[in-house]
Coordinates of C-alpha atoms in Angstrom, one line a residue:
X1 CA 4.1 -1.4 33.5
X2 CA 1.0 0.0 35.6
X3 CA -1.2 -0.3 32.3
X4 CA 0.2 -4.1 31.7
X5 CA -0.6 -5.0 34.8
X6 CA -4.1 -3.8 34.9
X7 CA -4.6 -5.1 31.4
X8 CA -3.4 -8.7 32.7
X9 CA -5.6 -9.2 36.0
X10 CA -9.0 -8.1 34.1
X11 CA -8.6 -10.0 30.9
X12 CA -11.1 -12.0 31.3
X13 CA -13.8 -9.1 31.7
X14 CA -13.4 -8.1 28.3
X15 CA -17.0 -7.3 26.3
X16 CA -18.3 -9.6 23.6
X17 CA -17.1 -7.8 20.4
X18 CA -20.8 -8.1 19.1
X19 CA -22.2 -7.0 21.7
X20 CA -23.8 -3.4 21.2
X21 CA -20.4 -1.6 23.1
X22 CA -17.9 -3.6 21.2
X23 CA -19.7 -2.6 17.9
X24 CA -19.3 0.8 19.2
X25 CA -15.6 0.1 19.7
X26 CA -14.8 -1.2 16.7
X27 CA -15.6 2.1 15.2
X28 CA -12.4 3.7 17.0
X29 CA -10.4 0.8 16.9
X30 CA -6.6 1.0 16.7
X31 CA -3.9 0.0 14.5
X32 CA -0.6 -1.1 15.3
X33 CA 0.7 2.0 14.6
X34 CA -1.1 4.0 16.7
X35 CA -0.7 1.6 19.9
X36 CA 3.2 2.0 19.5
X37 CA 3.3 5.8 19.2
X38 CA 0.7 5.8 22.3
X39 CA 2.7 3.5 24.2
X40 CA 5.8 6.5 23.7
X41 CA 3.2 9.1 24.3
X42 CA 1.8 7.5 27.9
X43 CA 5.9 7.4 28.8
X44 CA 5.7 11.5 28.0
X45 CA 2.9 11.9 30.0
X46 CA 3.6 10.1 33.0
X47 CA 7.1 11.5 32.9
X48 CA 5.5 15.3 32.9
X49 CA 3.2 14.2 35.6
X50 CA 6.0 13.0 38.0
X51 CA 7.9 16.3 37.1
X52 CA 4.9 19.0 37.9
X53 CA 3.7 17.0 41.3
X54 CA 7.3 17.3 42.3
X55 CA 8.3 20.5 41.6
X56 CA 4.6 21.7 43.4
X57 CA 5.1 19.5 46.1
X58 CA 8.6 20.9 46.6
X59 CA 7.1 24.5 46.7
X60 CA 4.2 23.8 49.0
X61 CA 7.0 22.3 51.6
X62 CA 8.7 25.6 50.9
X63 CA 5.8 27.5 51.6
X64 CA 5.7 29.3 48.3
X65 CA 2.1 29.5 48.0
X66 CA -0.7 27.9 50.3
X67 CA -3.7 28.0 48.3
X68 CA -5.2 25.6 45.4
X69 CA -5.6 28.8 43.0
X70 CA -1.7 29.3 43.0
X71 CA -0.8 26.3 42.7
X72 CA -3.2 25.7 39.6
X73 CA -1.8 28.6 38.1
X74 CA 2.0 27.5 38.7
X75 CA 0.8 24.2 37.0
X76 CA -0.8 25.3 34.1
X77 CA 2.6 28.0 33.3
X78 CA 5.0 24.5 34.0
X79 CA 2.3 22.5 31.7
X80 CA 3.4 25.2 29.1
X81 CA 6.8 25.4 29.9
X82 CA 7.2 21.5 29.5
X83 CA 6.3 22.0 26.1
X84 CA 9.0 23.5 25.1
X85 CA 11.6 21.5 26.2
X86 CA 13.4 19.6 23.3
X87 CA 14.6 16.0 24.1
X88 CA 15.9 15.5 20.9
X89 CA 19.6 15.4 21.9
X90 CA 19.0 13.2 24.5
X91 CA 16.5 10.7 22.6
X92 CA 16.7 9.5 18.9
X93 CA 14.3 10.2 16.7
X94 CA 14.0 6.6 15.7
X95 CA 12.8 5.9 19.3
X96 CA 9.5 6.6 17.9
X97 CA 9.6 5.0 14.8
X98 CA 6.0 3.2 13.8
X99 CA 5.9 -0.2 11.8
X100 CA 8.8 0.9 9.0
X101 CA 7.0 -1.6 6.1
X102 CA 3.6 0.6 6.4
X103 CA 4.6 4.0 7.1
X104 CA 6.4 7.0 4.7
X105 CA 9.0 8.6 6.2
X106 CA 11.7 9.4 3.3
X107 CA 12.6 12.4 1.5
X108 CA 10.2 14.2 -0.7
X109 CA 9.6 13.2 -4.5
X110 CA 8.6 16.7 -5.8
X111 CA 8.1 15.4 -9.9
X112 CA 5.3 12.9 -8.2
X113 CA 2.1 13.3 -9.9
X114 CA 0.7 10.8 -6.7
X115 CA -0.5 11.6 -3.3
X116 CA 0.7 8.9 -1.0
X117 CA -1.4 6.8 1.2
X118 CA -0.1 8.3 4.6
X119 CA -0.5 11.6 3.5
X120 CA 3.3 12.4 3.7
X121 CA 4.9 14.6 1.3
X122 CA 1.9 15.9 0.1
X123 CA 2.5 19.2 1.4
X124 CA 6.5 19.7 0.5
X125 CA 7.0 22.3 2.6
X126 CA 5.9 20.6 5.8
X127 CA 5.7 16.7 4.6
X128 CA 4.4 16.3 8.1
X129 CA 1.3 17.9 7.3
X130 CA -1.9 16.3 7.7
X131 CA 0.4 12.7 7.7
X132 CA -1.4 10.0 9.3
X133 CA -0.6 9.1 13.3
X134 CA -0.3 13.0 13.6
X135 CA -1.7 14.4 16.5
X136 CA -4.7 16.7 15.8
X137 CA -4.6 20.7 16.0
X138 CA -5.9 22.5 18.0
X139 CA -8.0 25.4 17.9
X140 CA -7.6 26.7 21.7
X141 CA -5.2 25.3 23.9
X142 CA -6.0 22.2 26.0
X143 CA -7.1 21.9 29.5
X144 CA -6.8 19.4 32.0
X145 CA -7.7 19.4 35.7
X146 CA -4.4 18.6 36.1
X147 CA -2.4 20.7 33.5
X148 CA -1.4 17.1 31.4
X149 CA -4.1 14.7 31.0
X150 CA -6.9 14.2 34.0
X151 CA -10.1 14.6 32.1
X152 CA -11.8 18.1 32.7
X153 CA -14.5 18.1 35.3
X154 CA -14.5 22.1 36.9
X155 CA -15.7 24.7 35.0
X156 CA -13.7 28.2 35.1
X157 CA -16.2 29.5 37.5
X158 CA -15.8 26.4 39.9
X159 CA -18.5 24.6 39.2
X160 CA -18.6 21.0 38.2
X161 CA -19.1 20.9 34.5
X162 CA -22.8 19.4 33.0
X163 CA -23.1 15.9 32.6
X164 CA -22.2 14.8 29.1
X165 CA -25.2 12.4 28.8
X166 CA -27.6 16.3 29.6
X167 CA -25.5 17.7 26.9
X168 CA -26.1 15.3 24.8
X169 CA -29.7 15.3 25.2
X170 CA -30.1 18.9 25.5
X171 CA -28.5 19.5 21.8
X172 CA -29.6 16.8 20.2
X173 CA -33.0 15.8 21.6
X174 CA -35.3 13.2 20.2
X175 CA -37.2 14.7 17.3
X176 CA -38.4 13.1 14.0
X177 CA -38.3 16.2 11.5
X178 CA -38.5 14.8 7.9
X179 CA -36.7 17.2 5.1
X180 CA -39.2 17.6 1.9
X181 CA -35.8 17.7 -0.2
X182 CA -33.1 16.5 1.3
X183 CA -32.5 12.5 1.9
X184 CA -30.6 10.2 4.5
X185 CA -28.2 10.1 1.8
X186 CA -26.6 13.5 2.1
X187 CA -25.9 13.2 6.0
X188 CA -24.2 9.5 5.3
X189 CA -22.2 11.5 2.2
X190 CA -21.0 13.8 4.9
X191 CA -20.3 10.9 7.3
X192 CA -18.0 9.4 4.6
X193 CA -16.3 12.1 4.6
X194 CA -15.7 12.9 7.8
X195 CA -14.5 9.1 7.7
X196 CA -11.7 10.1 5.1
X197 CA -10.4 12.9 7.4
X198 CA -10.7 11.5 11.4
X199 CA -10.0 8.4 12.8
X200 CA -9.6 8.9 16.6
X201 CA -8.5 5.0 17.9
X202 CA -9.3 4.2 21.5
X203 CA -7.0 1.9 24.3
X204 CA -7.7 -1.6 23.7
X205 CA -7.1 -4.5 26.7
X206 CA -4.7 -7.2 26.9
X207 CA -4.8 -9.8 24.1
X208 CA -7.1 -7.4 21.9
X209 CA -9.9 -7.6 24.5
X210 CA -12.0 -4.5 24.9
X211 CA -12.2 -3.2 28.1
X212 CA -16.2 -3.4 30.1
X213 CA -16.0 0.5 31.5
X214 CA -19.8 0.1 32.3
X215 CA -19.0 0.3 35.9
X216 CA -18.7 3.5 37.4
X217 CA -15.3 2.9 39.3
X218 CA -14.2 1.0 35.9
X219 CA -11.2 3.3 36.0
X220 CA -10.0 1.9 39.0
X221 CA -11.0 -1.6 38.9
X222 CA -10.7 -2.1 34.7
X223 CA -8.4 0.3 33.1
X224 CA -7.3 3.5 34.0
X225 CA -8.2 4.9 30.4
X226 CA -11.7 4.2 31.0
X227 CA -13.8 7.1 32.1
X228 CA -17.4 6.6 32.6
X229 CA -20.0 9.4 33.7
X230 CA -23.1 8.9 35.6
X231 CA -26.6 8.5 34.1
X232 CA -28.3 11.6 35.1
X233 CA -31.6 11.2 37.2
X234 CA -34.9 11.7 35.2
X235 CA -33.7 10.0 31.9
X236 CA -35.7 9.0 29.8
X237 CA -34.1 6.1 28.2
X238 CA -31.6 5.0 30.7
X239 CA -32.4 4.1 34.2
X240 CA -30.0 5.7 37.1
X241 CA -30.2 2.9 39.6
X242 CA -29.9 -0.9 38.9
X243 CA -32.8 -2.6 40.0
X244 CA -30.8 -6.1 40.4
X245 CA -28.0 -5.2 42.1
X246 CA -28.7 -1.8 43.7
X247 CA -26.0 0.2 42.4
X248 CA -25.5 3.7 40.1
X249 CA -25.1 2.9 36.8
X250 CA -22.9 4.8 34.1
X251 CA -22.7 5.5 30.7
X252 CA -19.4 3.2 29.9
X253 CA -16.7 5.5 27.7
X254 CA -13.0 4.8 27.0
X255 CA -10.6 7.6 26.6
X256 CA -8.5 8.4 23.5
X257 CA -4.9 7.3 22.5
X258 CA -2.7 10.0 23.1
X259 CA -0.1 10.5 20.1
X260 CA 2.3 13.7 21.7
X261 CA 6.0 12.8 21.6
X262 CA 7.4 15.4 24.3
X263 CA 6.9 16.5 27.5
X264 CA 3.4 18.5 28.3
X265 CA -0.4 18.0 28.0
X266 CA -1.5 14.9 26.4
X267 CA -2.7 15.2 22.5
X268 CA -5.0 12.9 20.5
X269 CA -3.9 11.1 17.2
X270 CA -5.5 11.1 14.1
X271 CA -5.1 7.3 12.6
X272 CA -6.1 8.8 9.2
X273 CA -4.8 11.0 6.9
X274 CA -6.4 14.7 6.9
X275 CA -6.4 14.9 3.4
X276 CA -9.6 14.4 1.3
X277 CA -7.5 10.9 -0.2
X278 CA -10.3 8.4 0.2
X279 CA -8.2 6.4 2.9
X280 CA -11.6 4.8 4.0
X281 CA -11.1 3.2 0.8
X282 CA -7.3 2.5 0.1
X283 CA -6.2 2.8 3.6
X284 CA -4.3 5.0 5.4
X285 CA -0.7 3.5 4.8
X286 CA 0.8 0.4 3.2
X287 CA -0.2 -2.3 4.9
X288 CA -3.8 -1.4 5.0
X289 CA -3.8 -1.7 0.9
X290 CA -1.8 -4.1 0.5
X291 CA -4.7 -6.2 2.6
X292 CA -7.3 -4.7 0.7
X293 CA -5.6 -5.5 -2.9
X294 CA -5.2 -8.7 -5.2
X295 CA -2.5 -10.4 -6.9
X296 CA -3.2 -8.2 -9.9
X297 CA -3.0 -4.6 -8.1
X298 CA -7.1 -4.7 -8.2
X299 CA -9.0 -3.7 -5.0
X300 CA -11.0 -7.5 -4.0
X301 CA -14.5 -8.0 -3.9
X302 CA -17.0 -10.7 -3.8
X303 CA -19.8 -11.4 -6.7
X304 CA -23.1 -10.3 -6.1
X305 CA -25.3 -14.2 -6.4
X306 CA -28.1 -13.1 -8.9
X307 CA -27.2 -9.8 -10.7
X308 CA -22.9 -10.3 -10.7
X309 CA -22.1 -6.9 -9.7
X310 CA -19.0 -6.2 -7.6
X311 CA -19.3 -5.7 -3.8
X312 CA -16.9 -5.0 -1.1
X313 CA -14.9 -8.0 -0.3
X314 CA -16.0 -10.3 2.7
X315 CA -13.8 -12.1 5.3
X316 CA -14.7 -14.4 7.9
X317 CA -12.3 -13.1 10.7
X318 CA -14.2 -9.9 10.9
X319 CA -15.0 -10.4 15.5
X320 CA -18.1 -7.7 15.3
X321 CA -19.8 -9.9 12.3
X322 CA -23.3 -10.8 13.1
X323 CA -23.5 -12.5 9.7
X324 CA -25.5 -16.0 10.4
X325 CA -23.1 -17.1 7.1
X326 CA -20.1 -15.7 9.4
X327 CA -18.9 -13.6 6.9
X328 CA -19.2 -9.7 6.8
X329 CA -18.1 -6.8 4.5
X330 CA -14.5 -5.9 5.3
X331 CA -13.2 -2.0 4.2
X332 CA -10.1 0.2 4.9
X333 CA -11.8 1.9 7.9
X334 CA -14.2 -0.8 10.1
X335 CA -16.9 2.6 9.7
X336 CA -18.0 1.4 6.7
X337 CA -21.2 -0.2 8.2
X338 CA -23.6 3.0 8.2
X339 CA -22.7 4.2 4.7
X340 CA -22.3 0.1 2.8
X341 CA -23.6 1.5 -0.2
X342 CA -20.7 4.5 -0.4
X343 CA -18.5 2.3 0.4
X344 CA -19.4 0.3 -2.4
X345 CA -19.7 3.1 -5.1
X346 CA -16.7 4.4 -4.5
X347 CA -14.8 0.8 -4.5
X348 CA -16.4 0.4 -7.8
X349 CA -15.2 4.0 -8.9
X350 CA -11.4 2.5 -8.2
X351 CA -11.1 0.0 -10.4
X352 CA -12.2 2.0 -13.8
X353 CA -9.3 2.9 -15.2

């Protein structure tokens, strides 16, 4: 209810989705899927909030400890505790159930010579595995200032942590070093791969609006998933102060869907398979494809005009098309922009049987 609400009152303040930030969140955009299971996920996490803050609360009234470090240490061993609580007796699996006509969730064909499009079953051990709408896994365990979800911001000496925008620019600075062998090509060929195995979606607004986090106190006034961070002083590209209206400006960033189904720390989805299954081509489930397909079982595509070769199909409801014709390449995965050609390739590659 506290999201919907928020969602409702700033409706209107939703970004243009051709605007250079709704480009940008396009490519994290979220299916249906994955807004259900985050809706479940959100009722987990505020449900493990309420029950840490009151059983710390209770404690500080009983004079248990009287310092933060205690208390942060009792938070993170209930945090860890919470995740081992199984609800299953007390809520039904099918609670959680996504959108039956596009997800897999039956038993196991083990004489299948076929991957499937969710990625379920392809492991028949654990047909879970690497299934689409999983969450990810991790490689060290997560922390949150608050033991469940509040974004990090302390360091484990005390100290603020670095700006992300000085990270950013520390690692990856500015530098024009041209390769005498190797070719844009080979880093797009890696980015459409790493489009096959991660898909993270981000929180949309009401009505499919997308949410204007360039405000620095977006997350109070916008919605509470949105978690901007200050443009450092000294930048070089971005200014730190508006000059029109006076005030701090911030790099605008929306968090995450969250995709756990039980009580503890919040944990991101994956919308895509984590299988090398081309699901930036066919999809990551069944109703992805079955947009994708023709009457015939043959991917679509439009005619080039002069040579006649086959190109990715084109649609005219696409909301981040700049096209002056209106229409714009459509794919399984809206990431097809920086690697078109790829896309293209491997679209042709389908349909030679």
């Amino acid at each position: 209810m506290k999201y919907s609400i928020c969602d409702f009152r700033f409706y209107l303040g939703g970004i243009n989705p051709k605007s250079p930030q709704g480009v940008a969140a396009a490519f994290s955009k979220a299916n249906k899927g994955a807004l259900k299971l985050a809706n479940t996920s959100l009722l987990f996490e505020f449900a493990s909030n309420e029950i840490v803050n009151s059983l710390i609360h209770r404690r500080r009234r009983r004079q248990l400890f009287d310092n933060n470090a205690v208390a942060d240490i009792f938070r993170d061993e209930l945090s860890d505790a919470l995740q081992q609580v199984d609800l299953g007796a007390l809520i039904p699996p099918q609670t959680f159930d996504v959108d039956l006509q596009c997800d897999d969730n039956g038993p196991c064909d083990p004489t299948s010579p076929f991957r499937t499009y969710t990625g379920h079953c392809n492991n028949l051990r654990n047909p879970g595995w690497g299934k689409s709408l999983t969450t990810f896994n991790r490689l060290l365990p997560s922390v949150y200032d608050d033991g469940i979800s509040k974004p990090r911001t302390i360091g484990v000496t005390g100290v603020g942590l670095p700006n992300p925008r000085v990270v950013s620019r520390v690692i990856h600075p500015d530098i024009s070093n041209l390769h005498g062998r190797y070719t844009l090509m080979t880093m797009q060929f890696a980015q459409f791969l790493d489009h096959d195995l991660t898909m993270t979606p981000i929180h949309k607004g009401f009505h499919e609006s997308i949410p204007d986090c360039r405000s620095c106190d977006s997350k109070r006034t916008v919605h509470p998933e949105c978690n901007p961070f200050p443009i450092p002083s000294g930048d070089h590209y971005y200014p730190e102060i508006n000059i029109t209206s006076g005030e701090r400006m911030c790099i605008p960033a929306m968090r995450s869907l969250p995709g756990q189904q039980k009580l503890g720390p919040r944990e991101q989805v994956n919308q895509n398979t984590a299988f090398l299954d081309a699901s930036q081509v066919y999809g990551e489930n069944h109703c992805v494809l079955r947009d994708l397909k023709g009457q015939f079982g043959k991917m679509n595509a439009t005619t080039h005009p002069v040579r006649g070769k086959e190109l990715l199909p084109q649609s005219d409801k696409h909301p981040e098309c700049k096209s002056p014709s209106g229409q714009c390449f459509i794919a399984a995965n809206d990431k097809l922009t920086p690697a078109a050609c790829l896309n293209s390739l491997w679209k042709a590659g389908t349909d030679i049987e």
